[in-house]
CSV table of C-alpha atoms in Angstrom, one decimal:
chain,number,residue,atom,x,y,z
A,222,MET,CA,170.7,69.1,137.6
A,223,LYS,CA,170.2,72.8,136.7
A,224,TRP,CA,169.9,71.9,133.0
A,225,PHE,CA,167.4,69.2,133.9
A,226,ARG,CA,165.3,71.6,135.9
A,227,TYR,CA,165.5,74.1,133.0
A,228,LEU,CA,164.5,71.6,130.4
A,229,SER,CA,161.7,70.3,132.6
A,230,PHE,CA,160.4,73.9,133.0
A,231,VAL,CA,160.5,74.5,129.3
A,232,SER,CA,158.8,71.2,128.6
A,233,CYS,CA,156.0,72.0,131.1
A,234,PHE,CA,155.7,75.5,129.5
A,235,LEU,CA,155.4,74.1,126.0
A,236,LEU,CA,152.9,71.5,127.2
A,237,VAL,CA,150.7,74.3,128.8
A,238,LEU,CA,151.1,76.4,125.7
A,239,TYR,CA,150.1,73.5,123.5
A,240,SER,CA,147.1,72.6,125.6
A,241,THR,CA,146.0,76.2,125.7
A,242,CYS,CA,146.3,76.8,122.0
A,243,LYS,CA,145.2,73.3,120.9
A,244,ALA,CA,141.6,74.4,121.3
A,245,GLY,CA,139.8,77.5,122.5
A,246,PRO,CA,139.7,81.2,121.8
A,247,TYR,CA,142.9,81.5,119.6
A,248,THR,CA,142.0,78.6,117.3
A,249,ASN,CA,138.5,80.1,117.0
A,250,SER,CA,140.0,83.4,115.9
A,251,ILE,CA,140.7,84.3,112.3
A,252,HIS,CA,144.4,84.4,113.1
A,253,GLY,CA,144.4,80.9,114.6
A,254,SER,CA,142.1,79.4,112.0
A,255,SER,CA,143.5,76.2,110.4
A,256,SER,CA,141.7,77.1,107.1
A,257,SER,CA,142.3,80.8,106.8
A,258,GLY,CA,144.6,81.9,109.6
A,259,VAL,CA,148.1,83.4,109.7
A,260,TYR,CA,150.4,81.8,107.1
A,261,ARG,CA,153.6,83.8,106.5
A,262,THR,CA,155.2,83.6,103.1
A,263,ASN,CA,158.6,82.6,104.3
A,264,MET,CA,157.4,80.4,107.1
A,265,THR,CA,155.5,77.8,105.1
A,266,GLY,CA,157.0,74.9,107.1
A,267,TYR,CA,154.5,75.6,109.8
A,268,SER,CA,150.9,74.8,109.7
A,269,ARG,CA,148.4,77.6,109.0
A,270,GLY,CA,147.4,79.4,112.2
A,271,ASN,CA,150.6,78.4,114.0
A,272,CYS,CA,152.0,81.0,116.4
A,273,ALA,CA,155.4,80.9,114.6
A,274,HIS,CA,154.0,82.9,111.7
A,275,CYS,CA,154.0,86.0,114.0
A,276,HIS,CA,156.4,85.0,116.9
A,277,GLU,CA,160.0,83.8,116.5
A,278,MET,CA,161.0,82.4,119.9
A,279,HIS,CA,164.8,82.4,119.4
A,280,ALA,CA,165.7,84.7,116.5
A,281,THR,CA,164.3,88.1,117.3
A,282,PRO,CA,165.1,91.0,119.7
A,283,ASN,CA,161.6,92.5,119.3
A,284,PRO,CA,159.0,92.7,122.1
A,285,PHE,CA,156.6,89.7,122.4
A,286,ALA,CA,159.1,87.8,120.2
A,287,LEU,CA,157.5,89.3,117.1
A,288,PHE,CA,159.3,88.8,113.7
A,289,ALA,CA,159.5,92.6,113.3
A,290,ASN,CA,159.3,95.7,115.4
A,291,ASN,CA,155.9,96.2,116.9
A,292,PHE,CA,155.4,99.9,116.5
A,293,ASN,CA,157.6,102.8,115.5
A,294,THR,CA,157.1,105.2,118.4
A,295,ALA,CA,159.2,107.9,116.7
A,296,LYS,CA,156.5,108.2,114.0
A,297,THR,CA,154.1,110.7,115.4
A,298,LEU,CA,152.3,111.4,112.2
A,299,GLY,CA,151.5,109.6,108.9
A,300,PRO,CA,151.9,108.7,106.1
A,301,TYR,CA,153.0,105.3,107.3
A,302,ASP,CA,155.4,102.8,105.9
A,303,GLN,CA,154.9,99.0,106.3
A,304,SER,CA,157.7,98.9,108.9
A,305,ASP,CA,156.0,101.4,111.2
A,306,ASP,CA,153.4,99.0,112.5
A,307,PHE,CA,153.7,95.2,112.8
A,308,CYS,CA,150.1,94.6,111.7
A,309,PHE,CA,150.9,96.3,108.3
A,310,TYR,CA,153.3,93.5,107.4
A,311,CYS,CA,150.2,91.3,106.6
A,312,HIS,CA,147.4,93.9,106.4
A,313,GLY,CA,149.3,95.9,103.8
A,314,THR,CA,150.8,95.7,100.3
A,315,PRO,CA,152.9,93.7,99.7
A,316,SER,CA,151.5,91.3,102.3
A,317,GLU,CA,153.5,88.7,104.3
A,318,GLN,CA,150.3,86.6,104.4
A,319,VAL,CA,150.2,84.0,101.7
A,320,GLY,CA,147.5,85.2,99.2
A,321,GLY,CA,147.4,88.6,100.7
A,322,ILE,CA,144.6,90.2,102.7
A,323,ASN,CA,142.0,92.7,101.6
A,324,ASN,CA,140.4,94.9,104.3
A,325,TYR,CA,137.8,97.3,103.0
A,326,ASP,CA,136.5,100.4,104.8
A,327,TYR,CA,133.2,100.5,106.6
A,328,SER,CA,131.4,102.3,103.8
A,329,SER,CA,132.1,99.3,101.6
A,330,SER,CA,132.1,96.4,104.1
A,331,PHE,CA,128.9,97.3,105.9
A,332,GLY,CA,127.5,100.1,103.7
A,333,GLY,CA,127.7,98.2,100.4
A,334,ALA,CA,129.5,101.0,98.6
A,335,PRO,CA,131.9,100.3,95.8
A,336,ALA,CA,135.4,99.7,97.1
A,337,SER,CA,137.8,102.6,97.2
A,338,ASN,CA,141.5,102.4,96.2
A,339,ALA,CA,142.3,101.7,99.9
A,340,THR,CA,141.9,98.0,100.1
A,341,ASP,CA,144.1,97.1,103.0
A,342,ILE,CA,144.6,98.6,106.5
A,343,LEU,CA,147.9,100.3,105.6
A,344,SER,CA,146.4,102.1,102.7
A,345,THR,CA,143.3,102.9,104.7
A,346,PHE,CA,145.5,104.7,107.3
A,347,ASN,CA,147.4,106.5,104.5
A,348,GLN,CA,144.4,108.8,103.6
A,349,LEU,CA,143.6,112.4,104.4
A,350,SER,CA,142.1,111.5,107.8
A,351,TYR,CA,143.0,108.6,110.1
A,352,HIS,CA,143.1,107.6,113.7
A,353,ASP,CA,146.7,108.7,114.4
A,354,LEU,CA,148.5,105.6,115.7
A,355,TYR,CA,150.9,107.6,117.9
A,356,ASP,CA,148.0,109.4,119.5
A,357,ILE,CA,146.3,106.0,120.2
A,358,TRP,CA,149.6,104.6,121.6
A,359,VAL,CA,150.0,107.5,124.0
A,360,PHE,CA,146.4,107.4,125.2
A,361,ALA,CA,146.2,103.6,125.6
A,362,LYS,CA,149.4,103.3,127.6
A,363,ASN,CA,148.2,106.1,129.9
A,364,ASN,CA,144.7,104.8,130.3
A,365,PHE,CA,144.6,101.0,129.7
A,366,SER,CA,147.7,99.8,131.5
A,367,SER,CA,146.0,96.6,132.6
A,368,PHE,CA,146.9,95.1,129.2
A,369,PHE,CA,148.6,97.9,127.2
A,370,THR,CA,152.3,98.5,127.7
A,371,PRO,CA,154.9,100.9,126.2
A,372,GLU,CA,155.9,98.0,123.9
A,373,SER,CA,152.3,97.4,122.7
A,374,ASN,CA,150.9,98.0,119.2
A,375,PRO,CA,148.3,100.8,119.0
A,376,CYS,CA,146.0,98.4,117.0
A,377,VAL,CA,145.8,96.3,120.1
A,378,ALA,CA,143.9,99.1,121.9
A,379,CYS,CA,140.8,98.1,119.9
A,380,HIS,CA,141.6,94.6,118.6
A,381,ASN,CA,142.7,91.5,120.6
A,382,PRO,CA,144.8,89.7,118.0
A,383,HIS,CA,144.3,86.3,119.7
A,384,LEU,CA,140.5,86.6,119.7
A,385,VAL,CA,139.7,88.7,116.6
A,386,GLU,CA,137.3,87.1,114.2
A,387,ARG,CA,136.8,87.7,110.5
A,388,SER,CA,134.9,90.8,109.7
A,389,CYS,CA,131.4,89.8,108.9
A,390,GLY,CA,130.8,92.5,106.3
A,391,LYS,CA,131.4,92.5,102.5
A,392,PRO,CA,133.0,90.6,100.8
A,393,THR,CA,132.4,87.8,103.2
A,394,PRO,CA,129.8,85.7,101.3
A,395,ASN,CA,127.6,84.7,104.3
A,396,PHE,CA,127.0,87.5,106.8
A,397,ASN,CA,127.3,86.4,110.4
A,398,SER,CA,126.3,89.0,112.9
A,399,THR,CA,128.0,87.0,115.8
A,400,GLN,CA,131.4,87.6,114.2
A,401,THR,CA,133.4,90.6,115.3
A,402,ALA,CA,136.9,91.9,115.0
A,403,ILE,CA,136.8,94.3,118.0
A,404,SER,CA,137.4,94.2,121.8
A,405,ARG,CA,136.6,97.1,124.1
A,406,PRO,CA,139.7,98.7,125.6
A,407,THR,CA,138.0,98.3,129.0
A,408,ASP,CA,137.4,94.6,128.4
A,409,HIS,CA,140.3,93.5,126.2
A,410,SER,CA,139.9,89.8,127.1
A,411,ALA,CA,136.5,89.5,125.4
A,412,LEU,CA,135.1,90.2,121.9
A,413,TRP,CA,132.6,93.0,121.6
A,414,GLY,CA,129.5,92.8,119.4
A,415,ASP,CA,129.2,89.0,119.3
A,416,ASN,CA,125.9,88.7,121.2
A,417,SER,CA,122.5,90.3,121.4
A,418,THR,CA,123.3,92.6,124.3
A,419,GLU,CA,126.1,94.2,122.3
A,420,LYS,CA,124.0,95.4,119.3
A,421,MET,CA,122.5,98.8,118.5
A,422,ASN,CA,118.9,97.8,119.2
A,423,TYR,CA,119.9,96.8,122.8
A,424,TYR,CA,121.8,100.1,123.3
A,425,ALA,CA,118.9,102.1,122.0
A,426,GLY,CA,116.6,100.7,124.7
A,427,GLY,CA,113.5,102.9,124.7
A,428,TYR,CA,114.8,104.9,121.7
A,429,LEU,CA,115.0,103.8,118.1
A,430,TYR,CA,118.1,102.9,116.2
A,431,GLN,CA,117.2,103.3,112.5
A,432,PRO,CA,120.0,101.8,110.4
A,433,PRO,CA,120.7,103.9,107.3
A,434,TYR,CA,120.1,102.7,103.8
A,435,TYR,CA,122.5,100.2,102.3
A,436,TYR,CA,124.2,101.6,99.2
A,437,ASN,CA,121.8,102.1,96.2
A,438,SER,CA,119.0,100.2,98.0
A,439,THR,CA,115.9,100.7,100.2
A,440,ASN,CA,117.2,97.8,102.4
A,441,LEU,CA,119.3,98.7,105.4
A,442,GLU,CA,122.8,98.3,106.8
A,443,PRO,CA,124.8,96.4,107.9
A,444,ASP,CA,124.2,93.8,105.1
A,445,GLY,CA,121.4,95.1,103.0
A,446,ALA,CA,119.3,91.9,103.6
A,447,SER,CA,116.2,93.5,105.0
A,448,SER,CA,114.3,96.8,105.1
A,449,VAL,CA,113.0,96.1,108.7
A,450,ALA,CA,114.8,98.5,111.1
A,451,SER,CA,114.5,96.2,114.1
A,452,VAL,CA,116.0,93.2,112.2
A,453,GLN,CA,119.0,95.2,110.9
A,454,ALA,CA,119.5,97.0,114.3
A,455,GLY,CA,119.8,93.6,115.8
A,456,LYS,CA,122.8,92.9,113.5
A,457,THR,CA,124.6,96.2,114.0
A,458,ILE,CA,127.3,96.2,116.7
A,459,ASP,CA,126.8,98.7,119.5
A,460,TYR,CA,129.6,101.0,118.3
A,461,VAL,CA,128.4,103.7,120.7
A,462,THR,CA,129.4,101.8,123.8
A,463,PHE,CA,132.6,100.7,122.1
A,464,CYS,CA,133.7,104.1,120.9
A,465,THR,CA,132.8,105.9,124.2
A,466,ASP,CA,135.3,103.7,126.1
A,467,CYS,CA,137.6,106.5,124.9
A,468,HIS,CA,135.3,109.3,123.5
A,469,ASN,CA,133.3,110.2,126.6
A,470,PRO,CA,132.8,113.3,128.8
A,471,ASN,CA,135.7,112.3,131.1
A,472,ASN,CA,138.6,111.7,128.7
A,473,GLN,CA,140.5,114.5,127.1
A,474,ILE,CA,141.9,113.1,123.9
A,475,TYR,CA,144.6,114.7,121.8
A,476,SER,CA,144.4,114.6,118.0
A,477,THR,CA,147.3,115.5,115.8
A,478,GLU,CA,144.9,116.0,112.9
A,479,LEU,CA,143.0,118.6,114.8
A,480,ALA,CA,146.2,120.3,115.9
A,481,ASN,CA,147.3,120.6,112.3
A,482,LEU,CA,143.9,121.7,111.1
A,483,ARG,CA,142.8,124.2,113.7
A,484,GLY,CA,145.8,124.7,116.0
A,485,ASN,CA,144.1,123.0,118.9
A,486,GLY,CA,144.5,119.2,119.2
A,487,SER,CA,141.9,118.7,122.0
A,488,VAL,CA,139.1,116.4,120.8
A,489,ILE,CA,135.6,117.6,121.9
A,490,LYS,CA,134.3,115.5,124.7
A,491,ILE,CA,131.3,113.5,123.6
A,492,ASP,CA,128.2,112.8,125.8
A,493,TRP,CA,126.0,110.6,123.7
A,494,SER,CA,123.4,110.5,126.4
A,495,VAL,CA,122.5,114.2,125.8
A,496,GLU,CA,123.4,114.9,122.2
A,497,LYS,CA,120.5,115.1,119.8
A,498,HIS,CA,122.1,112.5,117.5
A,499,GLY,CA,122.4,110.3,120.6
A,500,LYS,CA,119.8,109.9,123.3
A,501,GLY,CA,119.1,113.6,123.7
A,502,ALA,CA,115.5,114.5,122.6
A,503,ALA,CA,115.2,116.6,119.5
A,504,ASP,CA,113.4,119.9,120.1
A,505,GLY,CA,110.8,120.7,117.4
A,506,THR,CA,110.8,119.3,113.9
A,507,ILE,CA,113.4,118.9,111.3
A,508,ASP,CA,113.2,117.9,107.6
A,509,MET,CA,114.7,114.4,107.1
A,510,LEU,CA,115.3,112.1,104.2
A,511,PRO,CA,114.2,108.5,104.3
A,512,PRO,CA,114.5,106.1,106.0
A,513,TYR,CA,114.3,108.8,108.8
A,514,SER,CA,111.0,110.7,109.3
A,515,ASN,CA,109.8,113.6,111.3
A,516,ALA,CA,107.2,111.3,113.0
A,517,SER,CA,110.0,109.7,114.9
A,518,ILE,CA,112.0,112.8,115.8
A,519,GLY,CA,113.0,112.6,119.5
A,520,GLN,CA,113.3,108.8,119.3
A,521,TYR,CA,116.3,108.3,117.1
A,522,VAL,CA,119.7,107.4,118.3
A,523,LEU,CA,122.6,107.0,115.9
A,524,SER,CA,125.6,104.8,115.8
A,525,CYS,CA,129.1,106.5,115.5
A,526,LEU,CA,129.8,104.5,112.3
A,527,ASP,CA,126.7,105.8,110.6
A,528,CYS,CA,128.9,108.8,109.8
A,529,HIS,CA,132.5,107.9,110.6
A,530,GLU,CA,135.1,105.4,109.5
A,531,PRO,CA,137.0,103.6,112.3
A,532,HIS,CA,140.5,103.6,110.6
A,533,GLY,CA,140.9,106.2,107.9
A,534,SER,CA,139.0,108.1,105.2
A,535,PRO,CA,139.6,110.4,102.3
A,536,ASN,CA,137.4,112.9,104.1
A,537,LEU,CA,138.2,115.1,107.1
A,538,PHE,CA,137.2,113.9,110.6
A,539,LEU,CA,137.0,110.2,109.4
A,540,ILE,CA,133.8,111.0,107.6
A,541,ARG,CA,132.5,108.0,105.5
A,542,ARG,CA,132.6,108.1,101.7
A,543,GLU,CA,129.0,106.7,101.6
A,544,VAL,CA,126.3,107.7,104.1
A,545,ASN,CA,122.7,106.5,104.1
A,546,GLY,CA,122.8,104.7,100.8
A,547,LYS,CA,124.5,107.4,98.7
A,548,MET,CA,128.1,108.5,98.0
A,549,LEU,CA,128.9,112.0,99.3
A,550,GLY,CA,128.6,114.6,96.6
A,551,LYS,CA,132.0,115.9,97.3
A,552,THR,CA,135.2,114.8,99.1
A,553,ILE,CA,135.4,116.7,102.4
A,554,THR,CA,138.8,118.3,102.4
A,555,SER,CA,137.8,121.5,104.2
A,556,ILE,CA,135.6,122.3,107.2
A,557,LEU,CA,133.4,124.3,104.7
A,558,ASP,CA,132.5,121.0,103.0
A,559,ILE,CA,130.7,119.4,106.0
A,560,GLY,CA,127.3,120.1,104.5
A,561,TRP,CA,127.9,117.4,101.9
A,562,LEU,CA,127.7,115.0,104.8
A,563,CYS,CA,124.6,116.5,106.4
A,564,ARG,CA,122.6,116.5,103.1
A,565,ASN,CA,122.6,112.7,102.9
A,566,CYS,CA,120.2,112.6,105.8
A,567,HIS,CA,118.9,116.2,106.2
A,568,LYS,CA,117.0,118.1,103.4
A,569,ASP,CA,119.0,120.9,101.9
A,570,ASP,CA,117.3,123.6,99.8
A,571,ALA,CA,117.3,121.4,96.7
A,572,ALA,CA,115.6,118.5,98.5
A,573,ALA,CA,113.2,120.7,100.5
A,574,ASN,CA,112.1,122.7,97.4
A,575,ALA,CA,111.7,119.6,95.2
A,576,GLY,CA,114.9,120.3,93.3
A,577,THR,CA,114.3,124.0,92.7
A,578,GLY,CA,116.7,125.1,95.5
A,579,ASN,CA,120.5,125.0,95.6
A,580,VAL,CA,122.4,121.9,96.5
A,581,ASN,CA,124.1,122.2,99.9
A,582,SER,CA,122.3,125.4,100.6
A,583,TRP,CA,120.4,125.6,103.9
A,584,GLU,CA,118.1,128.7,103.8
A,585,TYR,CA,114.9,126.6,104.2
A,586,ILE,CA,115.9,124.8,107.4
A,587,HIS,CA,117.2,128.0,109.0
A,588,HIS,CA,114.7,130.6,107.8
A,589,LEU,CA,111.7,129.2,106.1
A,590,SER,CA,110.7,125.9,107.7
A,591,PRO,CA,108.0,125.8,110.5
A,592,ASP,CA,110.7,125.3,113.1
A,593,ALA,CA,113.2,127.7,111.6
A,594,PRO,CA,115.5,129.2,114.3
A,595,TYR,CA,115.7,132.6,112.5
A,596,PRO,CA,112.2,133.1,110.9
A,597,GLY,CA,110.6,136.3,109.7
A,598,PRO,CA,112.1,139.3,107.9
A,599,PRO,CA,115.9,139.4,107.5
A,600,GLY,CA,117.7,141.0,110.4
A,601,GLY,CA,121.0,140.6,112.2
A,602,CYS,CA,122.4,138.5,109.3
A,603,GLY,CA,126.0,139.2,110.3
A,604,ARG,CA,125.6,137.1,113.4
A,605,CYS,CA,126.0,134.0,111.3
A,606,HIS,CA,126.9,135.0,107.8
A,607,GLY,CA,129.7,137.1,108.9
A,608,THR,CA,131.5,134.1,110.3
A,609,PHE,CA,130.5,131.3,108.0
A,610,SER,CA,133.4,132.0,105.7
A,611,SER,CA,135.7,130.3,108.3
A,612,ASP,CA,133.5,127.6,109.8
A,613,GLY,CA,130.5,126.8,107.6
A,614,CYS,CA,128.1,124.3,109.3
A,615,LEU,CA,130.6,123.7,112.0
A,616,HIS,CA,130.1,127.2,113.4
A,617,CYS,CA,126.9,125.9,115.0
A,618,HIS,CA,126.8,122.2,114.5
A,619,TYR,CA,129.4,119.9,116.1
A,620,HIS,CA,129.5,117.4,119.0
A,621,GLY,CA,128.3,119.2,122.2
A,622,SER,CA,127.2,122.4,120.4
A,623,THR,CA,124.4,124.8,121.5
A,624,TYR,CA,123.3,128.1,120.3
A,625,THR,CA,120.8,130.9,121.2
A,626,ASP,CA,117.9,130.9,118.7
A,627,TYR,CA,115.8,133.8,117.4
A,628,TYR,CA,113.6,133.8,120.5
A,629,GLY,CA,116.5,133.7,123.0
A,630,ASN,CA,116.2,130.0,123.7
A,631,ILE,CA,119.4,128.0,124.2
A,632,ARG,CA,119.1,125.0,121.9
A,633,ARG,CA,121.3,122.0,121.4
A,634,THR,CA,122.5,121.9,117.8
A,635,PHE,CA,123.9,118.3,117.6
């Protein structure tokens, strides 16, 4: 009788599992797709998209019945091996997925830049700068316990593997702005970015989201199909709301990268409602490169991924390789190199002086422009130039930064 009850329970469980997976969110996901879903190389006896390509119900000691360990919690810092994270078994090289999987960075997928050598998620994380997986794991289990457990995979903090859809960026042939691969940590059971209220034009509200140029084009991100800002803003996922689930004024986040770089691993708290690159009004004028203009200063609000990669980058601080339609002029391996990012949107001396000034030199914007914070005859130079050898642009310009200008006014500098 006990065996009968047990078999009846298992039969009912499998029936429920079958009826749940037969149609609905999982089969609508890229992992559950019958045409392009999960299909493990040594499990070809199962149909594509079948749960058994990731889960082995009887033959594994791993959490969630996965075919390999979910995450190596002893690995507190990269570089990563394929065995350190379950997702790397398919999203890495060699791939367990039949045919392999290419995952390009944001600069390529949505910026249109030539692909880098990092063409899968594992190699993307094994670059100079990356979202440290151990840091994410610690933060998520301490802050998102409604779905994240000590046995969970850090990738799950931002991606729901049973809902995730194919990235709609390059090289997908037909761009579909309703497809998204992300779920907010505070709303893990739903996709984020798949409807009109989860796009950057909706987030901007009374402000203006001006998508940057697509690579080598006057059309705009995220697909380079139009030069009309409102059209392209309606395709761009609201990454601000997504990222500020974690990066906000309330959460103190630890970063191993910052700890190794500067001796302090505390990530600066971000309040996008007051920062000038967010919804904080710009004070005065600045000299911008197209498609941005001084006429709209005070209206612009940027997306986090206009400047940053979500997974990893060859540049410090997850800075993109390509920004506003152009590759950066230099790989940012030092905090002194940050100006090579800024000059893709802001005029340096070379751009302001029609090519007669120096590249990545900023005398005009600081001393000679109509809104220069330090105008007039030279004086008190050591206040800035005595410290720039250690900080460069980051001495004054970083998330949350302010400074006292020539007239004694406290001004926000980011």
